[in-house]
Coordinates of C-alpha atoms in Angstrom, one line a residue:
N1 CA -64.2 43.8 12.3
V2 CA -66.2 40.8 10.8
N3 CA -64.5 37.6 9.8
N4 CA -66.6 34.7 8.5
G5 CA -69.7 36.2 10.2
T6 CA -67.8 36.5 13.5
C7 CA -67.3 39.9 15.2
Y8 CA -63.9 40.7 16.7
T9 CA -62.5 43.7 18.4
N10 CA -59.5 45.3 16.9
A11 CA -57.2 43.8 19.6
E12 CA -58.6 40.3 19.1
Y13 CA -58.4 40.7 15.3
E14 CA -54.8 41.8 15.6
R15 CA -53.9 38.8 17.8
I16 CA -55.5 36.5 15.4
E17 CA -53.7 38.1 12.4
Q18 CA -50.3 37.9 14.3
K19 CA -50.9 34.2 15.0
R20 CA -51.8 33.6 11.4
R21 CA -48.6 35.5 10.1
K22 CA -46.5 33.5 12.7
E23 CA -48.0 30.2 11.5
E24 CA -47.4 31.2 7.9
A25 CA -43.7 32.1 8.7
E26 CA -43.1 28.8 10.5
R27 CA -44.7 26.9 7.6
K28 CA -42.4 28.7 5.1
E29 CA -39.4 28.0 7.3
R30 CA -40.3 24.3 7.5
E31 CA -40.7 24.2 3.8
R32 CA -37.3 25.9 3.3
K33 CA -35.6 23.5 5.6
Q34 CA -37.2 20.5 3.9
K35 CA -36.0 21.8 0.5
E36 CA -32.5 22.4 1.8
E37 CA -32.3 18.9 3.4
Y38 CA -33.6 17.4 0.1
E39 CA -30.9 19.4 -2.0
N40 CA -28.2 18.3 0.4
K41 CA -29.3 14.7 0.2
L42 CA -29.1 14.9 -3.6
K43 CA -25.6 16.5 -3.4
R44 CA -24.5 13.7 -0.9
E45 CA -25.8 11.0 -3.2
A46 CA -24.2 12.6 -6.3
A47 CA -20.8 12.8 -4.3
E48 CA -21.2 9.2 -3.3
A49 CA -21.9 8.1 -6.9
E50 CA -18.8 10.0 -8.0
A51 CA -16.7 8.5 -5.2
I52 CA -17.8 5.0 -6.3
R53 CA -17.1 5.8 -9.9
Q54 CA -13.6 7.2 -9.0
N55 CA -12.9 4.0 -7.0
Q56 CA -13.8 1.6 -9.9
V57 CA -10.8 -0.5 -11.1
I58 CA -10.3 0.0 -14.8
D59 CA -7.0 -1.9 -15.2
V60 CA -5.2 -4.7 -13.3
R61 CA -1.7 -5.6 -14.4
T62 CA 1.0 -8.0 -13.1
E63 CA 4.6 -6.8 -12.6
T64 CA 7.4 -9.3 -12.2
Q65 CA 11.0 -8.8 -11.0
T66 CA 14.1 -10.9 -10.4
R67 CA 16.1 -10.1 -7.3
E68 CA 19.4 -11.4 -6.0
I69 CA 18.8 -12.5 -2.4
S70 CA 22.0 -13.9 -1.4
R71 CA 25.6 -14.4 -2.6
T72 CA 27.8 -17.1 -1.2
V73 CA 31.6 -17.1 -1.9
T74 CA 33.3 -20.5 -1.2
P75 CA 37.0 -20.7 -1.2
I76 CA 38.7 -23.4 -3.3
K77 CA 41.6 -24.8 -1.3
S78 CA 44.6 -27.0 -2.3
T79 CA 47.1 -28.7 -0.1
E80 CA 50.7 -28.1 -0.9
R81 CA 53.9 -29.3 0.7
E82 CA 57.3 -27.8 1.2
R83 CA 60.6 -29.3 2.5
K84 CA 61.2 -28.6 6.2
H85 CA 64.1 -26.5 7.2
G86 CA 65.8 -26.9 10.5
P87 CA 68.6 -25.2 12.3
K88 CA 71.0 -27.6 10.7
G89 CA 69.6 -27.4 7.1
W90 CA 67.4 -30.1 5.7
I91 CA 65.5 -32.3 8.1
S92 CA 64.9 -35.9 7.0
I93 CA 66.0 -38.2 9.8
G94 CA 63.0 -39.5 11.8
G95 CA 60.3 -37.4 10.0
S96 CA 58.8 -37.0 6.7
G97 CA 60.8 -33.9 5.8
Y98 CA 57.8 -32.0 4.5
D99 CA 55.4 -29.4 5.8
Y100 CA 51.8 -29.6 4.4
Y101 CA 49.6 -26.5 4.4
E102 CA 46.4 -25.4 2.7
V103 CA 46.5 -22.6 0.0
Q104 CA 43.5 -20.8 -1.5
V105 CA 43.7 -21.3 -5.3
G106 CA 40.4 -19.6 -6.1
S107 CA 36.8 -19.2 -5.1
S108 CA 33.4 -20.2 -6.4
T109 CA 30.4 -17.9 -6.0
T110 CA 26.9 -19.1 -5.8
I111 CA 24.1 -16.6 -6.3
K112 CA 20.6 -17.2 -5.1
W113 CA 17.8 -15.6 -7.1
R114 CA 14.1 -15.0 -6.4
A115 CA 11.4 -14.2 -9.0
E116 CA 8.7 -12.0 -7.6
Q117 CA 5.3 -10.8 -8.7
R118 CA 2.7 -8.3 -7.7
E119 CA -0.5 -6.8 -8.8
V120 CA -1.0 -3.1 -9.8
K121 CA -4.6 -1.8 -9.8
T122 CA -5.4 1.4 -11.7
F123 CA -8.6 3.2 -10.7
Q124 CA -10.9 5.5 -12.7
S125 CA -9.4 8.5 -10.8
G126 CA -5.9 7.6 -12.0
R127 CA -4.8 6.5 -8.6
Q128 CA -2.7 3.2 -8.5
E129 CA -2.6 0.7 -5.8
F130 CA 0.4 -1.6 -5.6
G131 CA 0.2 -5.0 -4.0
D132 CA 2.8 -6.8 -2.1
W133 CA 5.6 -8.7 -3.8
R134 CA 5.0 -12.5 -3.7
G135 CA 7.9 -15.0 -4.3
I136 CA 7.1 -17.2 -7.3
R137 CA 10.3 -19.3 -7.4
E138 CA 14.0 -19.3 -6.2
W139 CA 17.0 -20.8 -7.9
E140 CA 20.8 -20.8 -7.6
T141 CA 23.4 -20.0 -10.3
P142 CA 27.1 -20.3 -10.2
G143 CA 28.8 -16.9 -10.3

């Protein structure tokens, strides 16, 4: 066999041809891997762009609520008196003749309130993220 003006035996020519086919196969494999890596990179970048788009905040709104945080009941007392009774009837000598005692005539209730606020973020994907409730102000009202 003659190749580029060089004479080779059949065995040498076969070795050279095998080497050339092997190099060609390796080159094609490298190109296939590069193409696959490039396509994977494009898919990854597209997925990242979609994730960023999904995580974009499209709406922020504020929610408020009023909560009762405590209720205090205070009894209203009154002092009353009653004549003392002894074993011999009315007692009046050497004493006042009256017993004084406290009686509950009612009660007053005081309610403590807190106004609270939080932010709610809505993302492009429809997911909502709720912030923590923050106290705005507190006040008391008679019940």
